[in-house]
Coordinates of C-alpha atoms in Angstrom, one line a residue:
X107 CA -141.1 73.2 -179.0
X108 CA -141.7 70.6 -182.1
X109 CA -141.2 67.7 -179.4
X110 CA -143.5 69.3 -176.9
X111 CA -146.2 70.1 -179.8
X112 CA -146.0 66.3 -180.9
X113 CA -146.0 65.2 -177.1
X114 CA -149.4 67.2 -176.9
X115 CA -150.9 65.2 -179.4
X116 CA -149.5 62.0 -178.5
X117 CA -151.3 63.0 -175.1
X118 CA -154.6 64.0 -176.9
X119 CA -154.8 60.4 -178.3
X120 CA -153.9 58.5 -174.7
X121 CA -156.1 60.6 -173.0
X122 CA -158.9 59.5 -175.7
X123 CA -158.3 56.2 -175.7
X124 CA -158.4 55.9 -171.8
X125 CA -161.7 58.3 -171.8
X126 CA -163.7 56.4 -174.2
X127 CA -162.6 52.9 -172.6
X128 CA -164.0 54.0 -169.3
X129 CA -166.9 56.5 -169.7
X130 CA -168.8 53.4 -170.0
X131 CA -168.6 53.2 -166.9
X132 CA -168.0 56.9 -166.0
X133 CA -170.4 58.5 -168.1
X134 CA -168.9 61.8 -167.2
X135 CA -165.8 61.1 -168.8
X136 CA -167.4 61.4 -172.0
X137 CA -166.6 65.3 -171.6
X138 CA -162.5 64.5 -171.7
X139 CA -163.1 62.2 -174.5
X140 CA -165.0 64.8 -176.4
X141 CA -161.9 67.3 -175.6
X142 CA -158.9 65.0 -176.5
X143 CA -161.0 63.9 -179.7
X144 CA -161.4 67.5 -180.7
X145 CA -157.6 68.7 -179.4
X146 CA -156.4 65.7 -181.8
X147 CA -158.2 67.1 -184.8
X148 CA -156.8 70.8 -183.9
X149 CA -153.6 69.2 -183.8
X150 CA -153.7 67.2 -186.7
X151 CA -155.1 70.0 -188.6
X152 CA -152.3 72.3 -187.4
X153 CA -149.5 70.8 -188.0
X154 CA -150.4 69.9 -191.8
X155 CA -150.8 73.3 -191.8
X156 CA -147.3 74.6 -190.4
X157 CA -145.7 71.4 -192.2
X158 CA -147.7 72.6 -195.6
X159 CA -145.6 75.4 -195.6
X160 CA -142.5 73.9 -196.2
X161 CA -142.8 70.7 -197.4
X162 CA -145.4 68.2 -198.3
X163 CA -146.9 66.5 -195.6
X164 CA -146.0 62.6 -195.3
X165 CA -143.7 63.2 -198.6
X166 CA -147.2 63.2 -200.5
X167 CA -147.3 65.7 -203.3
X168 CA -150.5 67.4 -201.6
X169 CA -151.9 70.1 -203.9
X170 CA -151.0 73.6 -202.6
X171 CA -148.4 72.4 -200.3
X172 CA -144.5 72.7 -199.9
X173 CA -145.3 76.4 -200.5
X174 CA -142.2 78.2 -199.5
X175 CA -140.0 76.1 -201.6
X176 CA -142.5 76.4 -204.5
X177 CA -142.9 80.1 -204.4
X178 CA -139.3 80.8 -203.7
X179 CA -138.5 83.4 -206.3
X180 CA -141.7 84.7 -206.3
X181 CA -141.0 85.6 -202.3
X182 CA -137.8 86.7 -203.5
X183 CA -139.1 88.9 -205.8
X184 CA -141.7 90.6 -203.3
X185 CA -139.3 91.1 -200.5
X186 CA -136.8 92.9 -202.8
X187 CA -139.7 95.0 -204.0
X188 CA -141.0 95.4 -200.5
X189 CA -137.7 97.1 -199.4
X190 CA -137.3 99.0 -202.7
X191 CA -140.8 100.6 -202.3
X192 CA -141.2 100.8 -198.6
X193 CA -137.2 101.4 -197.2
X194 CA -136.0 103.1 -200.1
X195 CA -137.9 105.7 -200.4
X196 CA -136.1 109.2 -200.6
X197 CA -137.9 110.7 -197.8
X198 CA -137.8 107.8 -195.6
X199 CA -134.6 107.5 -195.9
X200 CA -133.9 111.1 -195.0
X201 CA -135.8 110.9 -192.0
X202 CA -134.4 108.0 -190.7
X203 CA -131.3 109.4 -191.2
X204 CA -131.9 112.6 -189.1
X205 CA -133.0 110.5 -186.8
X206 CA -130.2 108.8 -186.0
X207 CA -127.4 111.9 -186.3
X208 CA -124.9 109.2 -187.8
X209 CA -122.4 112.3 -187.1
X210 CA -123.2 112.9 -183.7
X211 CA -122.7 109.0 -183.0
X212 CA -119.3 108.4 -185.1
X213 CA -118.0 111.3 -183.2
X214 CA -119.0 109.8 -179.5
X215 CA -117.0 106.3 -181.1
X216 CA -114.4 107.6 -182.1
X217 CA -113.5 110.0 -179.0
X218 CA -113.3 106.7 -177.2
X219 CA -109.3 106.1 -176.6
X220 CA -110.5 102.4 -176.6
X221 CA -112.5 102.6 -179.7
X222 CA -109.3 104.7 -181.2
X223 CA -106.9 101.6 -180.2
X224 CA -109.3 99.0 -181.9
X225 CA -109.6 101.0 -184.8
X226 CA -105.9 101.6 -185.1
X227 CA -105.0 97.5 -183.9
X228 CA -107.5 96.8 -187.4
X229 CA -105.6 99.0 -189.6
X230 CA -102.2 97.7 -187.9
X231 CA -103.5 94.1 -188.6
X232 CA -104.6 94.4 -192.0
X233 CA -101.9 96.8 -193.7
X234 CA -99.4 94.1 -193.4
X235 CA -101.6 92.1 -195.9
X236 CA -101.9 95.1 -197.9
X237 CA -98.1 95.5 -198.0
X238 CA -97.8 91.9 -198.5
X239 CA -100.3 92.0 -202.0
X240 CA -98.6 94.9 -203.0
X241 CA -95.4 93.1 -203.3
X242 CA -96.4 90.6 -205.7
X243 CA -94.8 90.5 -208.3
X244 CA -97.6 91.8 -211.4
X245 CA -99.4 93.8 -208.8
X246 CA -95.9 96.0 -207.9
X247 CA -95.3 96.1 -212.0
X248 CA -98.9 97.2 -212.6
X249 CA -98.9 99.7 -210.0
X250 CA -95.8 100.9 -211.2
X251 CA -96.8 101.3 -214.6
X252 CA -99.9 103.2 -213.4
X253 CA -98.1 105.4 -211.8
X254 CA -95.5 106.6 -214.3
X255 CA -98.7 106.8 -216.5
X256 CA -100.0 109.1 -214.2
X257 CA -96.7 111.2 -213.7
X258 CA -96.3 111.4 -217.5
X259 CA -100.0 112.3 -218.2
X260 CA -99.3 115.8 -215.5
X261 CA -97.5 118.9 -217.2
X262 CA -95.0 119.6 -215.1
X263 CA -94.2 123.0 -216.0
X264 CA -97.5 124.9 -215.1
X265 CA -97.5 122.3 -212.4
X266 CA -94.4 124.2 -210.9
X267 CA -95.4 127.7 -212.2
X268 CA -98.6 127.3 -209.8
X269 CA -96.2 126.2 -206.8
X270 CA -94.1 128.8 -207.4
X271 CA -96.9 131.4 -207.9
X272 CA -98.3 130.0 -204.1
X273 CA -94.4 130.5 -202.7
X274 CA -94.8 134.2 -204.2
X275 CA -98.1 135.0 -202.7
X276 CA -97.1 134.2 -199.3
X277 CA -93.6 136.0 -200.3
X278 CA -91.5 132.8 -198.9
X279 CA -89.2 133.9 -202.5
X280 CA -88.2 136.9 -199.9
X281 CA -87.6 134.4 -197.1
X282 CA -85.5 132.7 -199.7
X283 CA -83.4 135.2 -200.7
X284 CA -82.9 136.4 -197.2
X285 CA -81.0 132.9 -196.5
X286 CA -79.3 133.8 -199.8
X287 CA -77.9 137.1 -198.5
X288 CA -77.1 135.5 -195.3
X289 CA -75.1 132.7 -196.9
X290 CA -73.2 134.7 -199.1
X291 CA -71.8 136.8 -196.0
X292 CA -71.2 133.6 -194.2
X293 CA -69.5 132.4 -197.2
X294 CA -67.0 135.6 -197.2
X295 CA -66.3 135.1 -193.6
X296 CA -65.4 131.5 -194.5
X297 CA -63.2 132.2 -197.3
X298 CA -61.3 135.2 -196.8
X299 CA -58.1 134.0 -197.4
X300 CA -59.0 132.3 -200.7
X301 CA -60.3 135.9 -202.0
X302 CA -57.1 137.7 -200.5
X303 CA -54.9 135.1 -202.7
X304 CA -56.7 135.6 -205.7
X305 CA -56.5 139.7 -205.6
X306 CA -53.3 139.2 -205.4
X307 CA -52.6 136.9 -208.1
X308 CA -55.1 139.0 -210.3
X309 CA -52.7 142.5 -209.7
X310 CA -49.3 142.9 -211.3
X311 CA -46.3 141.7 -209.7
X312 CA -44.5 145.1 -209.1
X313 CA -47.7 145.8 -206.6
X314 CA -47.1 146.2 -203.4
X315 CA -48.8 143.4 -201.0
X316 CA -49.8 146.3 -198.6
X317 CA -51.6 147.6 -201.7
X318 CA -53.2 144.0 -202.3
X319 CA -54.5 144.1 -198.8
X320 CA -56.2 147.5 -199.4
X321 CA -58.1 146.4 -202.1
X322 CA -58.9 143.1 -200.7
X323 CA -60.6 145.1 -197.9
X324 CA -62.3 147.6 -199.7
X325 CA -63.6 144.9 -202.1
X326 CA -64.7 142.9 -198.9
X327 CA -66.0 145.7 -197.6
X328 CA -68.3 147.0 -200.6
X329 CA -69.4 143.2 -201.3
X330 CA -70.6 143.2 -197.2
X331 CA -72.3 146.8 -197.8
X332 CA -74.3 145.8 -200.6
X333 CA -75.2 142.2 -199.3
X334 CA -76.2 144.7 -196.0
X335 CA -78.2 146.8 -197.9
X336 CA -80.1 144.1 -199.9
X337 CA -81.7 143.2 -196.6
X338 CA -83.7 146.2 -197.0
X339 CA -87.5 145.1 -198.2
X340 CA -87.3 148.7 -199.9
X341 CA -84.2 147.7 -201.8
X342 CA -84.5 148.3 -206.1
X343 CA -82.7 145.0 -206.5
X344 CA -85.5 143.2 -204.4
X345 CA -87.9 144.6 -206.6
X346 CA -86.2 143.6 -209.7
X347 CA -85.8 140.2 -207.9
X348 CA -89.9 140.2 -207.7
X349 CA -90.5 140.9 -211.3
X350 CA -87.9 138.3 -212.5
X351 CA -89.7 135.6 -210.5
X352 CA -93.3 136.8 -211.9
X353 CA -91.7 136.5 -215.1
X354 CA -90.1 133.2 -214.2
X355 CA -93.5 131.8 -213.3
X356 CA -95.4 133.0 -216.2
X357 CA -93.4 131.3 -218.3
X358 CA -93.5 128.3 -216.5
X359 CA -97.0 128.4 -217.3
X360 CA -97.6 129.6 -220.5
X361 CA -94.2 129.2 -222.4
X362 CA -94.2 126.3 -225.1
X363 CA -90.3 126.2 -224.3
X364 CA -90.4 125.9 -220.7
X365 CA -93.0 123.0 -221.2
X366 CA -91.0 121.2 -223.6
X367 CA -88.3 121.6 -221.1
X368 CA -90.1 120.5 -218.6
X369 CA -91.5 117.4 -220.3
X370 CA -87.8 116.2 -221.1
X371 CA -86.8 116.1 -218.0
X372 CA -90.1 114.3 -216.8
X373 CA -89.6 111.8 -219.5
X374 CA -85.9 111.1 -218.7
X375 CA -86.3 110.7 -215.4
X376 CA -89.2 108.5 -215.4
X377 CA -87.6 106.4 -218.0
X378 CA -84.2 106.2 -216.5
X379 CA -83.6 102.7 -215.0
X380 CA -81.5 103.7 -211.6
X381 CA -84.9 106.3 -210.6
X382 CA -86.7 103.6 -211.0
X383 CA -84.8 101.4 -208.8
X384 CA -84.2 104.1 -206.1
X385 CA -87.7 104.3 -205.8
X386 CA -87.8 100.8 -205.3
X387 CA -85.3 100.8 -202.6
X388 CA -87.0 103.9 -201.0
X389 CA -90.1 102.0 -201.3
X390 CA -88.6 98.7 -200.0
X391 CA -87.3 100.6 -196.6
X392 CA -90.0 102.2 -195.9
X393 CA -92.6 99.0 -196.2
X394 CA -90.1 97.2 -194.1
X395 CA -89.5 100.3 -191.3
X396 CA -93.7 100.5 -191.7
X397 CA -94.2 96.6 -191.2
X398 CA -91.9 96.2 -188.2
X399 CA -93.1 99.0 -186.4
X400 CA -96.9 97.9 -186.9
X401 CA -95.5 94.4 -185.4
X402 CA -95.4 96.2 -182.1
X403 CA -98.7 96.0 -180.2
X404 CA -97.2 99.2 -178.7
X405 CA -95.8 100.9 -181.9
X406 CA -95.5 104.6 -183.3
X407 CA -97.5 104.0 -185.8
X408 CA -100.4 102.2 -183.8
X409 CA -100.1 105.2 -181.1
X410 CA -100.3 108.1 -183.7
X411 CA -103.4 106.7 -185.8
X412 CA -105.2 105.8 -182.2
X413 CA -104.6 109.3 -181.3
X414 CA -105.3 110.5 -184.6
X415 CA -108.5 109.0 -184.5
X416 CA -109.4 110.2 -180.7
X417 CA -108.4 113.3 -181.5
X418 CA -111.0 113.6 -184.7
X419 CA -113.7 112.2 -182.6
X420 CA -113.4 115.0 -180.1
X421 CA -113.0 117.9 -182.3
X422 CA -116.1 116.2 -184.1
X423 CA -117.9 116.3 -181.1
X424 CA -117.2 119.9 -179.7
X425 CA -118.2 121.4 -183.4
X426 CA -121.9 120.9 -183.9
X427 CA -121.8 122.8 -187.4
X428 CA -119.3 120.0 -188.8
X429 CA -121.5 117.1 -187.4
X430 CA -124.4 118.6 -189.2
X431 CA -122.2 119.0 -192.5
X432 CA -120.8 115.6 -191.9
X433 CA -125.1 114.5 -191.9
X434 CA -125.4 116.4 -195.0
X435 CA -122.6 115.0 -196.9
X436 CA -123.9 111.7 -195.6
X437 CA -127.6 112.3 -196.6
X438 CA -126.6 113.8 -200.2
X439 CA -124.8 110.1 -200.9
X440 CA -127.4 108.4 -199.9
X441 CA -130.4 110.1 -201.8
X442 CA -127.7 109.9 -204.8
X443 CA -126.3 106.8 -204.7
X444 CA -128.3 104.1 -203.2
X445 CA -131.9 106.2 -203.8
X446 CA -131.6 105.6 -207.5
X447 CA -130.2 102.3 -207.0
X448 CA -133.5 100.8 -204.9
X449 CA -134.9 99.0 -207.5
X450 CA -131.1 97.2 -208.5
X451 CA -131.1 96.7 -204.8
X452 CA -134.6 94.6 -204.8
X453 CA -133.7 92.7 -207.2
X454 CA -130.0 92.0 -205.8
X455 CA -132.1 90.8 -202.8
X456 CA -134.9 88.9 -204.5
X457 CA -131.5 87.6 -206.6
X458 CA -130.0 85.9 -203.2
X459 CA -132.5 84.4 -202.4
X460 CA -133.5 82.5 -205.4
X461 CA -130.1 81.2 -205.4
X462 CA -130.7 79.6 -202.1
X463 CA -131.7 75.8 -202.8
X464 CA -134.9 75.0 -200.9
X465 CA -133.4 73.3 -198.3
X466 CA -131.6 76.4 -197.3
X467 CA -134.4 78.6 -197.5
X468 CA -136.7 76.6 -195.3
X469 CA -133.8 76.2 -192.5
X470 CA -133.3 80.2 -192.9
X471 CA -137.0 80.5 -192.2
X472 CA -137.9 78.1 -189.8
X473 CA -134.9 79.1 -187.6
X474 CA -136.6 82.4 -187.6
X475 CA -140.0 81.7 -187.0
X476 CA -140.1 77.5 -186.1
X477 CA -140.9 78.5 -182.2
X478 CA -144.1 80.2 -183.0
X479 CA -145.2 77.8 -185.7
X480 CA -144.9 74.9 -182.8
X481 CA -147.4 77.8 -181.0
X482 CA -149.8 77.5 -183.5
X483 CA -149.7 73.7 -183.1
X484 CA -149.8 74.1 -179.2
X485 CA -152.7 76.5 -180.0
X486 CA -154.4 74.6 -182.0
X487 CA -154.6 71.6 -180.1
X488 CA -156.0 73.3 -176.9
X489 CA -158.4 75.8 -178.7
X490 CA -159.4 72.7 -180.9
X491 CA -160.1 70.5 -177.4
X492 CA -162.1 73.4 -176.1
X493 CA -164.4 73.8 -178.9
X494 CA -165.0 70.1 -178.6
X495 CA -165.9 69.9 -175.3
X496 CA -168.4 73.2 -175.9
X497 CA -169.8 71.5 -178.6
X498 CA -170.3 68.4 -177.1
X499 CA -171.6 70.4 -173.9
X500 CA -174.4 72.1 -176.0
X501 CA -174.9 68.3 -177.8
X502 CA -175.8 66.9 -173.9
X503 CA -177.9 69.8 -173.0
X504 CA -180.1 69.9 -176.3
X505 CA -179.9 66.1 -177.3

């Protein structure tokens, strides 16, 4: 559009030329000369106007030209501060955001199965790189340290009292020591002939072995009975079973021994060289196991998070009260987290762009809005041609 714009004028001034050679002769081209004279002025006019704006025309330091460049952290500045004031704005942004039902939309993505497979070909593609950071060699020492700070800084006995308390509550101790009684009998079963060799070598020698057998079997028989018995929720012993393991976790919580036991054995496993280096190994087969299986385009890994994420889509979708928590959540961050930051975020933006050099700034801008600046020029031209020839119209008419 620059080249047509310059063409125009360039068209302007042969068209003059030619006009005011010949209306001599043709008196009635003195109207085209009057409307090529005046286009040229538009044009003229124009484009020191559009060129004023970001640079000075001919390379001569005009007064109150070049004004982009000039004024560029000053247009910084009021852009920030337009966005900060008029984008920003708590309410604004909350209504915009209701608008849009970011929920509603995520969950329509993410149902997708193809949307699912990109997701999950991303995460497949940049884990690796991940996995590969991580192995460096500060990075694995300074994660490593973090972590055994972390494992030192929890408590490990009220950590377990709590576990154990939720094992209790949902009574899987009784589930426990159901398995209990039924090893026990299988253990019996098992070694029958072990217990039968040691009644008899625990009975004197001038016992008969018929004898031996008898109380092998009664003792067999009174251990089966009771282990029978125990399987009875109603059972005393099961009762006493239930107070031991309150007590057990009460003093897992709240016992100064316990804790110092507790924090011994933290300590000595956390500082004992071959943990650490299993959990290297451990660490090392499982990155290795991960990072082969994510080289397959058609991997378990890849297939479980696409259908992971499918699957979340679609239960996001079908539950309309979890989308409009989801919008809540989403709405609550933004009013406290980039709300309060507007004004740091105007001045990040107004930031940017006085660190563009001018050059930069006036590409940017002229990209964006060159076409319609060669408009104006275009514009100019013809509306400055018109006036011309009306004015000189009115000059013939009066004159």
């Amino acid at each position: 559009m620059r080249g047509f714009a310059t063409g125009l004028l360039v068209l302007m001034f042969v068209v003059y030329v030619v006009a005011r050679w010949a209306e001599v002769r043709y008196p009635p081209l003195s109207y085209l000369r009057a409307f090529a004279e005046a286009g040229m002025v538009g044009a003229v006019a124009d484009w020191f106007a559009v060129t004023a704006l970001f640079r000075h025309p001919f390379g001569l330091p005009i007064p109150h030209t070049a004004i982009v460049p000039r004024n560029k952290a000053r247009i910084g500045t009021s852009l920030g501060g337009f966005i900060a004031n008029n984008f920003l704005v708590g309410e604004a942004v909350i209504q915009k955001l209701r608008s849009v039902d970011i929920a509603r939309h995520a969950a329509d993505w993410l149902a997708d199965p193809v949307n699912g497979r990109l997701v999950a070909d991303r995460l497949g593609a940049g884990v690796p790189r991940i996995l590969a950071a991580l192995e460096e060699a500060h990075v694995r020492e300074f994660l490593r340290d973090a972590a055994v700070r972390g494992l030192k800084a929890i408590d490990p006995s009220p950590v377990a009292g709590r576990v154990v308390a939720v094992l209790v509550a949902n009574r899987h101790h009784q589930v426990l020591f159901d398995h209990a009684l039924e090893a026990a009998g299988r253990f019996l079963l098992a070694n029958e002939d072990v217990i039968r060799q040691k009644v008899a070598e625990h009975t004197a020698w001038w016992v008969p072995k018929w004898l031996d057998e008898q109380l092998f079997r009664r003792i067999m028989a009174g251990v089966d009975s009771t282990l029978h018995e125990l399987r009875d929720p109603a059972h005393p012993w099961r009762d006493e079973f239930n107070a031991t393991v309150d007590a057990i976790v009460e003093s897992l919580k709240t016992s100064p021994d316990y804790r110092q036991k507790g924090e011994a054995i933290r300590d000595e496993l956390l500082s004992n060289p071959r943990v650490i280096q299993y959990l290297d190994d451990v660490w090392g087969e499982v990155r290795g196991r991960l990072e082969a299986d994510l080289a397959l385009s058609d991997g378990v890994t890849r297939r479980a998070v696409a259908q992971a994420i499918v699957a979340v889509g679609r239960h996001l979708q079908a539950d309309r009260e979890m989308q409009a928590i989801v919008n809540r959540w989403i709405e609550r961050w933004v009013i406290e987290h980039v709300v309060p930051r507007r004004d740091a975020i105007g001045r990040f933006i107004a930031g940017v762009v006085d660190r563009w050099d001018a050059k930069t700034m006036v590409a940017k801008l002229e990209l964006q809005v060159g076409k319609d600046l060669q408009y104006i020029r275009i514009n100019g031209t013809l509306v400055g041609g018109m006036v011309g020839l009306v004015i000189h119209a009115v000059s013939q008419a009066v004159f």
